[in-house]
Amino acid sequence: MGTMGEPDAVEVSIGDDSVDVVVVGAGFAGLYALHHLREKGLTVRVFEAGRGVGGTWFWNRYPGARCDVPSIEYSYSFSDELQQEWEWSDIMPAQEEIERYLNHVADRFDLRRDIMLETRVMSATYDEGQHRWLIDTDQGQRVSATFCVMATGCLSVPITPNIAGRDSFEGISLATNTWPDEAPDLAGKRIGVIGTGSSGVQITPELASIAGHLYVFQRSAAVAWPAPRGPIEPEVAAKAKAEYAEIRRLARASYGGVGRFQGLLGLSAPSPERILEASLEERMAKVDEKGWSAARDWIDVSSDLEANAAGMELYREMIRRTVHDPDVAEALSPGDIPIGCKRPVFCVDYFESFNLPNVSVVDLRKGAIERVTATGIQTEQGHVALDAIVYATGFDAMTGALNRIDISGRDGRRLRDVWADGVGALLGIQIAGFPNLFTITGPGSPSVLANMVVGTEHHVEWIGACIDHMRSAGYTSVEPEEMAQEEWVTQVNGIAANTMFTAPNCNSWYLGDNVPGKPRVFLPYAGGLNRYIEHCDAVVAAGYAGFDFS
Ligand code: NA7
């Protein structure tokens, strides 16, 4: 195997320009789709824009990049040999380890011969007469396929914030989501990080350890939960290998696709106590006992806004206990957004970084960024002179990667236009009007609310079974019935309506708030991976109810 990002040269079988399946993307989803569908005897071609396989784990190679799901659970289940032979070293895997794992998978299952790297799919057009998709790439290829599987990822389109003067900066500009293989040396430099989502929070301690001075430009204070890190104990790894079947079963039977190791995420069920019935002393006693997780350890925090605000006060108390300077603690404290609105961030040494003399927070709630200058960042509060700016500003989530491709379905309808009026997909797997096009972890599926590996494996297997069904019954095309899709979208919206995800004061990338002009709708299915899988199984048992075959 090659080193990170440099796979050995392989012969790619460009072969025939007509295949059974085109898969777009070679991350977790695309690699498994290739393997699984190839095992069924289908011819598969994968196109991947990156220089290497790995998707998210290829692009996000910034210092500190790490998964927030335990490694033992953030791994493929489809091959027992693979899970027995692979050794995870860290409890929560770092980017480098996951990228190495995915390169191993590509080699072990001989996947590379069907993957065209550095090839971006520009358009996908359904030829109704032929019942085939025509896929065009930026390298000038045109391939026709019976099925098109979009394994394009949920967080794969970086956002370039529209900050005036961005290009005028004369120092080093970097982005976490497109971090170069060989980044310039930042040691001793004055560095500004913009953004305090997972990426900004993860890179902060790393940059703090090398910067002359680090300025963290914070628009919304992160709700970041210190989480366990470090090596996996050998006994834990050995036990996991012996019990993988049960670990996988529990994952699919859980809300978030993490079963056995839920405790590591602080996702265990809260105590049955209600914070609104507890005295201040009782609340503080819980902070003394449970630390950060005290804020969430009440049954009513996730369902009642007043209780949620009381939980947030305990969270702020933990910040005050961790950050020495009271003004800095106040600056790092979330305002009135609810716990559970934005995606939780897991962190190590994030708050502690602000106790270092070379780290400052620039609280943009007191005055926004006005522009980037040649020498730094001008905010309404003043100018900060910088040698480097790191953008940790996020992604056009869920729909961005699909809308970036010019997808035309039946009757020439374009996905971008269809979704401009409202995003719809049945089960997050297929879209009405786009026959034989499958989306892996698309909008309306649990996707980013659950362990992505479990979600992608489930979708790939569902798609494989659907194709088997079509082949055995002699069908040439499948697509959702409009009515069934509408009902599913209504169900997805209804579930989200009763959660903190859509509470007042909540803005998040789940809702598309971070992309100017994006329709505001909660995109993932919030009913739990377990319930979702049960629903998908019921659809199949009812003869693919809601799907139209011809
Ligand atoms: P996120 O979670 O979308 O975070 C982006 C951050 O950047 C967030 O704090 C934003 O503030 C901030 N942001 C974005 N644009 C600006 C501008 N123009 N000015 C100031 N601040 C800005 O992206 P990540 O890459 O950290 O994480 C994405 C997911 O990847 C994560 O949830 C994990 O699932 C893995 P805001 O909150 O919008 O006020």
Coordinates of C-alpha atoms and ligand atoms in Angstrom, one line a residue:
M1 CA 0.0 0.0 0.0
G2 CA 1.2 3.5 -0.7
T3 CA 1.7 6.1 2.0
M4 CA -1.1 8.3 3.0
G5 CA -2.7 9.9 0.0
E6 CA -0.2 8.2 -2.4
P7 CA -1.6 4.8 -3.3
D8 CA 0.5 2.5 -5.4
A9 CA 0.1 3.0 -9.1
V10 CA -2.6 0.7 -10.3
E11 CA -4.0 -0.2 -13.6
V12 CA -7.5 1.2 -13.8
S13 CA -9.8 -0.8 -16.0
I14 CA -11.2 2.0 -18.1
G15 CA -12.7 -0.7 -20.3
D16 CA -16.1 -0.4 -21.8
D17 CA -17.9 2.8 -21.6
S18 CA -21.0 1.0 -20.6
V19 CA -21.3 -0.5 -17.1
D20 CA -24.1 -1.7 -14.8
V21 CA -23.4 0.8 -12.1
V22 CA -21.6 4.1 -11.8
V23 CA -20.7 5.1 -8.2
V24 CA -19.8 8.7 -7.5
G25 CA -17.3 9.0 -4.6
A26 CA -14.8 6.7 -3.0
G27 CA -15.3 7.3 0.6
F28 CA -16.7 4.8 3.1
A29 CA -19.9 4.6 1.0
G30 CA -18.4 4.4 -2.5
L31 CA -15.8 1.8 -1.5
Y32 CA -18.4 -0.5 0.0
A33 CA -20.8 0.1 -2.9
L34 CA -18.1 -1.0 -5.4
H35 CA -17.3 -4.1 -3.4
H36 CA -20.9 -5.2 -2.6
L37 CA -22.3 -4.6 -6.1
R38 CA -19.2 -6.2 -7.8
E39 CA -19.8 -9.3 -5.6
K40 CA -23.2 -9.5 -7.2
G41 CA -21.6 -9.8 -10.6
L42 CA -22.3 -6.2 -11.7
T43 CA -19.8 -4.2 -13.5
V44 CA -19.0 -1.0 -11.5
R45 CA -17.1 2.1 -12.2
V46 CA -16.2 4.6 -9.4
F47 CA -15.3 8.2 -10.0
E48 CA -13.6 10.1 -7.3
A49 CA -12.4 13.7 -7.4
G50 CA -9.7 13.3 -4.8
R51 CA -6.1 12.1 -5.5
G52 CA -6.8 9.2 -3.1
V53 CA -9.6 7.2 -1.7
G54 CA -11.3 8.1 1.7
G55 CA -13.7 10.9 0.9
T56 CA -14.1 13.0 4.1
W57 CA -11.0 11.3 5.5
F58 CA -9.0 12.2 2.5
W59 CA -9.8 15.9 2.4
N60 CA -10.0 16.7 6.1
R61 CA -6.3 16.1 7.0
Y62 CA -5.9 19.1 9.3
P63 CA -3.9 18.7 12.5
G64 CA -6.2 17.2 15.2
A65 CA -8.8 15.9 12.7
R66 CA -10.5 13.0 14.5
C67 CA -13.7 11.0 14.3
D68 CA -16.2 11.5 17.1
V69 CA -17.4 7.8 17.0
P70 CA -15.4 5.1 18.7
S71 CA -13.1 3.4 16.1
I72 CA -14.4 -0.2 16.9
E73 CA -17.8 1.0 15.8
Y74 CA -16.7 3.3 13.1
S75 CA -15.6 0.4 10.9
Y76 CA -17.0 -1.9 8.3
S77 CA -19.0 -4.9 9.4
F78 CA -19.3 -6.6 6.0
S79 CA -16.2 -8.8 6.3
D80 CA -15.3 -10.7 9.5
E81 CA -11.8 -11.2 8.2
L82 CA -11.3 -7.5 7.9
Q83 CA -12.6 -6.7 11.4
Q84 CA -10.5 -9.5 12.8
E85 CA -7.3 -8.5 11.1
W86 CA -7.5 -4.7 11.5
E87 CA -6.0 -3.3 14.7
W88 CA -7.4 0.1 15.8
S89 CA -5.0 2.0 17.9
D90 CA -7.1 4.9 19.3
I91 CA -10.4 4.9 21.1
M92 CA -11.5 7.7 18.7
P93 CA -9.6 7.3 15.4
A94 CA -7.6 10.1 14.0
Q95 CA -7.9 11.1 10.3
E96 CA -4.6 9.4 9.5
E97 CA -5.7 6.1 10.9
I98 CA -9.0 6.1 9.1
E99 CA -7.4 7.0 5.8
R100 CA -4.9 4.2 6.3
Y101 CA -7.8 1.8 7.0
L102 CA -9.7 2.8 3.9
N103 CA -6.6 2.4 1.8
H104 CA -6.2 -1.0 3.3
V105 CA -9.8 -1.9 2.4
A106 CA -9.2 -0.6 -1.2
D107 CA -6.2 -2.9 -1.5
R108 CA -7.5 -5.9 0.4
F109 CA -10.7 -6.1 -1.8
D110 CA -8.9 -5.2 -5.0
L111 CA -11.0 -2.1 -5.4
R112 CA -8.6 0.2 -7.1
R113 CA -8.9 -1.2 -10.6
D114 CA -12.4 0.2 -10.9
I115 CA -11.8 3.5 -9.3
M116 CA -10.8 6.6 -11.4
L117 CA -9.2 9.1 -9.1
E118 CA -8.9 12.8 -9.8
T119 CA -12.0 12.6 -11.9
R120 CA -15.0 14.7 -11.0
V121 CA -18.5 13.9 -12.2
M122 CA -20.0 17.0 -13.7
S123 CA -23.3 15.8 -14.9
A124 CA -25.6 12.8 -14.8
T125 CA -28.4 12.6 -17.4
Y126 CA -31.2 10.0 -17.6
D127 CA -31.8 8.7 -21.1
E128 CA -35.4 7.7 -20.9
G129 CA -35.4 5.8 -24.2
Q130 CA -32.5 3.6 -23.1
H131 CA -33.3 3.5 -19.4
R132 CA -29.7 4.4 -18.8
W133 CA -27.7 7.2 -17.0
L134 CA -25.1 9.1 -19.0
I135 CA -22.3 10.3 -16.7
D136 CA -19.9 13.0 -17.8
T137 CA -16.7 13.8 -16.0
D138 CA -14.3 16.7 -16.0
Q139 CA -11.7 14.5 -17.7
G140 CA -14.0 14.2 -20.8
Q141 CA -15.2 10.7 -20.2
R142 CA -18.8 9.7 -20.9
V143 CA -20.0 6.5 -19.4
S144 CA -23.5 4.9 -19.6
A145 CA -24.9 2.9 -16.7
T146 CA -28.1 1.2 -15.7
F147 CA -27.8 2.5 -12.2
C148 CA -26.1 5.6 -10.7
V149 CA -25.2 5.5 -7.0
M150 CA -24.4 8.8 -5.5
A151 CA -21.9 8.1 -2.7
T152 CA -21.1 11.8 -2.5
G153 CA -21.0 12.3 1.2
C154 CA -23.0 14.6 3.5
L155 CA -20.2 17.0 4.4
S156 CA -18.1 17.2 1.2
V157 CA -18.7 20.6 -0.3
P158 CA -16.6 23.1 1.5
I159 CA -18.0 26.6 2.2
T160 CA -16.0 29.5 1.2
P161 CA -17.4 32.3 3.4
N162 CA -18.2 35.4 1.6
I163 CA -15.9 37.7 3.7
A164 CA -14.8 40.8 1.9
G165 CA -11.1 41.1 1.1
R166 CA -10.4 37.4 1.5
D167 CA -8.1 37.3 -1.5
S168 CA -6.2 40.4 -0.4
F169 CA -4.5 38.6 2.5
E170 CA -0.8 38.4 2.0
G171 CA -0.1 35.8 4.6
I172 CA -0.9 32.1 4.5
S173 CA -4.5 31.0 3.9
L174 CA -5.6 27.5 4.7
A175 CA -8.9 25.7 5.1
T176 CA -9.5 22.7 7.4
N177 CA -11.6 20.9 4.8
T178 CA -9.0 21.1 2.0
W179 CA -5.8 20.9 4.1
P180 CA -2.8 20.3 1.9
D181 CA -0.5 17.3 2.2
E182 CA 2.4 19.6 3.0
A183 CA 1.1 22.6 4.8
P184 CA 3.3 25.6 5.4
D185 CA 5.1 25.7 8.7
L186 CA 2.9 27.6 11.1
A187 CA 5.2 27.4 14.1
G188 CA 5.7 30.7 15.9
K189 CA 3.2 32.5 13.7
R190 CA 0.2 34.7 14.5
I191 CA -2.6 32.5 13.4
G192 CA -6.3 33.3 13.2
V193 CA -8.9 30.4 13.1
I194 CA -12.3 31.3 11.9
G195 CA -15.0 28.9 13.1
T196 CA -15.7 26.9 16.2
G197 CA -17.5 23.8 14.9
S198 CA -15.8 20.4 15.2
S199 CA -13.0 21.4 12.9
G200 CA -12.2 24.7 14.6
V201 CA -12.5 23.1 18.0
Q202 CA -10.2 20.2 17.0
I203 CA -7.5 22.3 15.4
T204 CA -7.4 24.9 18.2
P205 CA -5.3 22.9 20.7
E206 CA -3.0 21.8 17.9
L207 CA -2.3 25.3 16.7
A208 CA -2.2 26.6 20.3
S209 CA 0.8 24.3 20.9
I210 CA 2.8 25.8 18.1
A211 CA 1.5 29.3 17.4
G212 CA 3.3 32.5 18.4
H213 CA -0.3 33.6 19.1
L214 CA -3.6 32.0 18.2
Y215 CA -6.8 34.0 17.8
V216 CA -10.0 32.0 17.6
F217 CA -12.7 34.0 15.8
Q218 CA -15.9 32.7 17.3
R219 CA -19.3 33.6 15.8
S220 CA -21.3 31.1 17.9
A221 CA -19.7 29.6 21.0
A222 CA -19.3 25.9 20.6
V223 CA -21.2 23.4 22.7
A224 CA -18.2 21.1 23.0
W225 CA -18.0 18.1 25.2
P226 CA -14.7 16.8 26.5
A227 CA -14.5 13.2 25.3
P228 CA -12.2 10.3 26.0
R229 CA -9.2 9.9 23.8
G230 CA -6.1 7.7 23.9
P231 CA -5.1 4.2 22.9
I232 CA -7.5 1.3 23.0
E233 CA -6.6 -1.1 25.8
P234 CA -5.6 -4.5 24.3
E235 CA -8.2 -6.3 26.4
V236 CA -10.9 -4.1 25.0
A237 CA -9.8 -4.7 21.4
A238 CA -9.6 -8.5 22.0
K239 CA -13.1 -8.5 23.5
A240 CA -14.5 -6.5 20.7
K241 CA -13.0 -9.0 18.1
A242 CA -14.7 -11.8 20.0
E243 CA -18.0 -10.0 20.2
Y244 CA -18.2 -8.1 16.9
A245 CA -21.4 -9.8 15.8
E246 CA -23.2 -8.5 18.9
I247 CA -21.5 -5.1 18.6
R248 CA -22.8 -4.8 15.0
R249 CA -26.3 -6.0 16.0
L250 CA -26.5 -3.4 18.9
A251 CA -25.3 -0.6 16.5
R252 CA -28.2 -1.2 14.1
A253 CA -30.6 -1.5 17.0
S254 CA -29.5 1.9 18.4
Y255 CA -30.7 5.4 17.8
G256 CA -27.3 6.7 16.6
G257 CA -25.6 3.6 15.2
V258 CA -23.4 3.2 18.2
G259 CA -24.4 0.5 20.6
R260 CA -21.8 -1.1 22.8
F261 CA -19.6 2.0 23.2
Q262 CA -22.4 4.6 23.6
G263 CA -21.0 5.5 27.0
L264 CA -17.8 6.9 25.4
L265 CA -19.9 9.5 23.8
G266 CA -21.9 10.4 26.9
L267 CA -24.9 9.2 24.9
S268 CA -26.2 6.9 27.6
A269 CA -29.7 7.5 28.7
P270 CA -30.1 10.4 31.1
S271 CA -31.2 9.8 34.7
P272 CA -34.9 9.9 35.2
E273 CA -34.6 13.1 37.3
R274 CA -36.0 16.4 36.1
I275 CA -33.8 19.4 36.3
L276 CA -36.8 21.7 36.7
E277 CA -37.7 19.8 39.9
A278 CA -34.2 20.0 41.3
S279 CA -32.9 22.8 43.6
L280 CA -29.8 24.8 42.7
E281 CA -27.8 22.8 45.3
E282 CA -29.0 19.5 43.7
R283 CA -28.0 20.7 40.2
M284 CA -24.5 21.8 41.4
A285 CA -24.1 18.5 43.3
K286 CA -24.5 16.8 40.0
V287 CA -21.9 19.1 38.4
D288 CA -19.5 18.1 41.2
E289 CA -20.3 14.4 40.6
K290 CA -20.6 14.2 36.8
G291 CA -18.7 17.2 35.4
W292 CA -19.7 18.1 31.8
S293 CA -22.2 15.4 31.4
A294 CA -24.2 16.9 34.3
A295 CA -25.7 19.3 31.9
R296 CA -27.4 16.5 29.9
D297 CA -28.1 14.1 32.7
W298 CA -31.7 15.1 33.2
I299 CA -34.6 13.6 31.4
D300 CA -36.3 16.9 30.6
V301 CA -33.2 18.7 29.1
S302 CA -33.7 17.2 25.6
S303 CA -37.5 17.8 25.5
D304 CA -38.3 21.0 27.4
L305 CA -36.8 24.4 26.5
E306 CA -36.8 25.7 30.0
A307 CA -35.1 22.6 31.3
N308 CA -32.7 22.8 28.4
A309 CA -31.7 26.3 29.4
A310 CA -31.2 25.1 33.0
G311 CA -28.9 22.4 31.6
M312 CA -27.0 24.9 29.6
E313 CA -26.4 26.9 32.8
L314 CA -24.6 23.8 34.2
Y315 CA -22.6 23.6 31.0
R316 CA -21.6 27.2 31.5
E317 CA -20.6 26.4 35.1
M318 CA -18.2 23.8 33.7
I319 CA -16.7 26.4 31.4
R320 CA -16.2 28.7 34.4
R321 CA -14.6 25.9 36.3
T322 CA -12.2 25.1 33.4
V323 CA -11.2 28.5 32.0
H324 CA -9.3 30.6 34.5
D325 CA -10.1 34.1 33.2
P326 CA -13.8 34.9 33.9
D327 CA -14.1 37.2 30.9
V328 CA -12.7 34.5 28.6
A329 CA -15.0 31.9 30.2
E330 CA -17.9 34.3 29.5
A331 CA -16.8 34.8 25.9
L332 CA -16.6 31.0 25.4
S333 CA -20.1 30.4 26.9
P334 CA -22.9 29.7 24.5
G335 CA -25.8 32.2 24.4
D336 CA -29.4 31.1 24.3
I337 CA -29.1 28.4 21.7
P338 CA -30.4 25.1 23.1
I339 CA -28.2 22.1 23.9
G340 CA -28.9 19.6 21.0
C341 CA -29.5 22.3 18.4
K342 CA -26.2 22.1 16.6
R343 CA -24.3 18.9 16.1
P344 CA -22.4 18.2 19.4
V345 CA -18.7 18.8 19.2
F346 CA -16.4 16.4 21.1
C347 CA -13.1 17.9 22.2
V348 CA -9.9 17.4 24.0
D349 CA -8.1 20.3 25.7
Y350 CA -10.3 22.9 23.8
F351 CA -11.3 25.0 26.8
E352 CA -7.9 24.4 28.5
S353 CA -6.2 26.0 25.4
F354 CA -7.6 29.3 26.4
N355 CA -5.7 29.2 29.7
L356 CA -2.5 29.5 27.6
P357 CA -0.9 32.9 27.4
N358 CA -0.6 32.7 23.6
V359 CA -4.4 31.9 22.9
S360 CA -7.2 34.5 22.7
V361 CA -10.8 34.2 21.7
V362 CA -12.3 37.0 19.5
D363 CA -16.0 36.9 20.4
L364 CA -17.7 38.1 17.2
R365 CA -20.9 38.5 19.1
K366 CA -19.4 41.7 20.3
G367 CA -18.6 42.9 16.8
A368 CA -18.5 40.9 13.6
I369 CA -15.7 40.4 11.0
E370 CA -15.8 43.3 8.6
R371 CA -13.2 42.2 6.2
V372 CA -9.9 40.4 5.7
T373 CA -7.1 42.9 5.1
A374 CA -3.6 42.3 3.6
T375 CA -2.2 41.8 7.1
G376 CA -5.0 40.3 9.1
I377 CA -8.7 40.5 10.0
Q378 CA -10.7 43.7 10.7
T379 CA -13.6 43.2 13.0
E380 CA -16.0 45.8 14.3
Q381 CA -13.9 45.6 17.5
G382 CA -10.5 46.3 15.8
H383 CA -7.8 44.9 13.6
V384 CA -6.0 41.6 14.4
A385 CA -2.6 41.3 12.7
L386 CA -2.0 37.8 11.4
D387 CA 0.5 35.7 9.5
A388 CA -1.9 32.9 8.7
I389 CA -5.7 32.5 8.5
V390 CA -7.3 29.1 8.9
Y391 CA -10.9 28.8 7.7
A392 CA -12.8 26.2 9.6
T393 CA -16.1 27.3 8.2
G394 CA -17.9 24.1 7.3
F395 CA -19.8 22.6 4.5
D396 CA -22.9 22.9 2.3
A397 CA -24.3 19.8 4.1
M398 CA -26.5 16.9 2.8
T399 CA -27.7 18.4 -0.5
G400 CA -24.5 20.4 -1.6
A401 CA -22.7 17.5 -3.2
L402 CA -25.8 16.4 -5.2
N403 CA -26.6 19.9 -6.3
R404 CA -23.1 20.4 -7.4
I405 CA -23.6 17.8 -10.1
D406 CA -25.9 18.7 -12.9
I407 CA -28.4 15.8 -12.5
S408 CA -31.3 15.5 -15.0
G409 CA -33.9 12.9 -14.6
R410 CA -37.1 12.0 -16.4
D411 CA -38.7 14.6 -18.7
G412 CA -35.5 16.6 -18.4
R413 CA -36.3 17.7 -14.8
R414 CA -33.2 18.9 -13.0
L415 CA -32.6 18.0 -9.4
R416 CA -31.4 21.5 -8.5
D417 CA -34.7 22.9 -9.7
V418 CA -36.8 20.3 -8.1
W419 CA -35.0 20.7 -4.8
A420 CA -35.1 24.5 -5.0
D421 CA -38.9 24.1 -4.3
G422 CA -38.3 21.7 -1.4
V423 CA -35.9 18.8 -0.8
G424 CA -37.6 15.4 -1.1
A425 CA -36.3 11.9 -1.3
L426 CA -38.0 8.6 -0.3
L427 CA -36.1 7.1 2.7
G428 CA -33.1 9.3 1.6
I429 CA -32.4 6.6 -1.0
Q430 CA -34.2 7.6 -4.1
I431 CA -35.9 10.7 -5.6
A432 CA -39.1 10.8 -7.5
G433 CA -38.5 11.5 -11.2
F434 CA -34.9 10.2 -11.1
P435 CA -35.3 6.4 -11.9
N436 CA -32.4 4.1 -11.0
L437 CA -30.5 6.9 -9.2
F438 CA -29.7 6.0 -5.6
T439 CA -28.4 8.4 -2.9
I440 CA -26.4 6.9 0.0
T441 CA -27.3 8.6 3.2
G442 CA -29.4 11.2 1.3
P443 CA -31.8 13.7 2.9
G444 CA -34.5 12.1 4.8
S445 CA -32.3 9.3 6.1
P446 CA -30.6 9.3 9.6
S447 CA -27.3 10.0 7.8
V448 CA -25.4 12.6 9.9
L449 CA -27.4 11.9 13.0
A450 CA -26.0 8.3 13.2
N451 CA -22.7 6.5 12.8
M452 CA -22.1 7.1 9.1
V453 CA -20.4 3.7 8.5
V454 CA -23.5 1.8 9.8
G455 CA -25.8 4.1 7.8
T456 CA -23.8 3.6 4.6
E457 CA -23.5 -0.1 4.9
H458 CA -27.3 -0.4 5.4
H459 CA -28.0 1.8 2.4
V460 CA -25.6 -0.1 0.1
E461 CA -27.1 -3.4 1.1
W462 CA -30.6 -2.1 0.6
I463 CA -29.7 -0.9 -2.9
G464 CA -28.0 -4.2 -3.7
A465 CA -31.2 -6.1 -2.6
C466 CA -33.3 -3.7 -4.6
I467 CA -31.2 -4.4 -7.7
D468 CA -31.4 -8.2 -7.1
H469 CA -35.2 -7.8 -6.9
M470 CA -35.3 -5.9 -10.2
R471 CA -33.1 -8.4 -11.9
S472 CA -35.1 -11.4 -10.8
A473 CA -38.4 -9.8 -11.7
G474 CA -37.1 -8.4 -15.0
Y475 CA -37.7 -4.8 -14.2
T476 CA -35.6 -2.1 -15.8
S477 CA -36.3 0.9 -13.6
V478 CA -37.3 1.9 -10.1
E479 CA -38.2 5.2 -8.6
P480 CA -40.3 6.5 -5.7
E481 CA -44.0 7.2 -6.1
E482 CA -44.6 11.0 -5.6
M483 CA -47.2 10.4 -3.0
A484 CA -45.0 8.0 -1.0
Q485 CA -42.1 10.5 -1.1
E486 CA -44.3 13.3 0.1
E487 CA -45.6 11.3 3.0
W488 CA -42.1 10.4 4.0
V489 CA -41.0 14.0 3.8
T490 CA -44.0 15.0 6.0
Q491 CA -43.0 12.3 8.5
V492 CA -39.3 13.4 8.6
N493 CA -40.4 17.0 9.2
G494 CA -42.9 16.0 11.8
I495 CA -40.3 14.1 13.8
A496 CA -37.9 17.0 13.7
A497 CA -40.5 19.5 14.7
N498 CA -40.6 18.2 18.2
T499 CA -36.9 18.3 18.9
M500 CA -34.2 20.8 19.8
F501 CA -33.0 20.6 16.2
T502 CA -35.7 23.0 15.2
A503 CA -36.2 24.9 18.5
P504 CA -36.4 28.7 18.4
N505 CA -33.0 30.3 18.4
C506 CA -31.6 27.2 16.7
N507 CA -29.6 27.7 13.6
S508 CA -27.4 24.9 12.2
W509 CA -26.1 23.3 9.1
Y510 CA -28.7 20.5 9.6
L511 CA -31.2 23.2 8.7
G512 CA -29.1 24.8 5.9
D513 CA -28.7 28.0 7.9
N514 CA -25.0 28.2 7.1
V515 CA -25.5 28.6 3.4
P516 CA -27.0 31.9 2.2
G517 CA -30.2 31.3 0.3
K518 CA -30.5 27.6 1.1
P519 CA -34.1 26.5 1.7
R520 CA -34.5 26.2 5.5
V521 CA -35.6 22.6 6.2
F522 CA -34.3 20.0 8.6
L523 CA -32.7 17.4 6.3
P524 CA -31.9 14.2 8.3
Y525 CA -34.4 11.7 9.7
A526 CA -34.4 12.3 13.5
G527 CA -36.4 9.2 14.5
G528 CA -33.3 7.0 15.1
L529 CA -31.4 4.6 12.9
N530 CA -33.1 1.7 14.6
R531 CA -36.6 2.9 13.7
Y532 CA -35.4 3.9 10.3
I533 CA -34.0 0.4 9.5
E534 CA -37.3 -1.2 10.8
H535 CA -39.2 1.1 8.4
C536 CA -36.9 0.2 5.4
D537 CA -37.4 -3.5 6.2
A538 CA -41.2 -3.0 6.3
V539 CA -41.1 -1.3 2.9
V540 CA -39.3 -4.3 1.4
A541 CA -41.6 -6.8 3.2
A542 CA -44.5 -5.0 1.6
G543 CA -43.1 -5.5 -1.9
Y544 CA -41.1 -2.2 -1.9
A545 CA -44.2 -0.2 -1.0
G546 CA -43.9 3.3 -2.3
F547 CA -41.5 2.4 -5.1
D548 CA -42.6 2.1 -8.6
F549 CA -41.0 -0.6 -10.8
S550 CA -41.3 -0.8 -14.6
Ligands
NA7_1 P1 -19.4 23.6 11.1 O1 -19.8 22.8 12.2 O2 -20.4 24.1 10.1 O3 -18.7 24.9 11.8 C1 -18.3 26.0 11.0 C2 -18.0 27.2 11.9 O4 -17.6 28.3 11.2 C3 -19.1 27.6 12.8 O5 -18.6 27.9 14.1 C4 -19.6 28.8 12.1 O6 -20.3 29.7 12.9 C5 -18.3 29.4 11.6 N1 -18.5 30.3 10.5 C6 -18.9 30.0 9.2 N2 -18.9 31.1 8.4 C7 -18.4 32.1 9.2 C8 -18.1 33.5 9.0 N3 -18.4 34.0 7.8 N4 -17.6 34.2 10.0 C9 -17.4 33.6 11.2 N5 -17.6 32.3 11.5 C10 -18.1 31.6 10.5 O7 -18.2 22.9 10.3 P2 -17.0 22.0 10.8 O8 -16.1 21.7 9.7 O9 -16.4 22.5 12.1 O10 -17.8 20.7 11.2 C11 -18.7 20.1 10.3 C12 -19.0 18.7 10.7 O11 -18.0 17.8 10.3 C13 -19.1 18.4 12.1 O12 -20.4 18.7 12.7 C14 -18.8 16.9 12.2 O13 -19.9 16.2 11.9 C15 -17.8 16.8 11.2 P3 -21.9 29.6 13.2 O14 -22.0 28.4 14.2 O15 -22.5 29.3 11.9 O16 -22.3 30.8 13.8

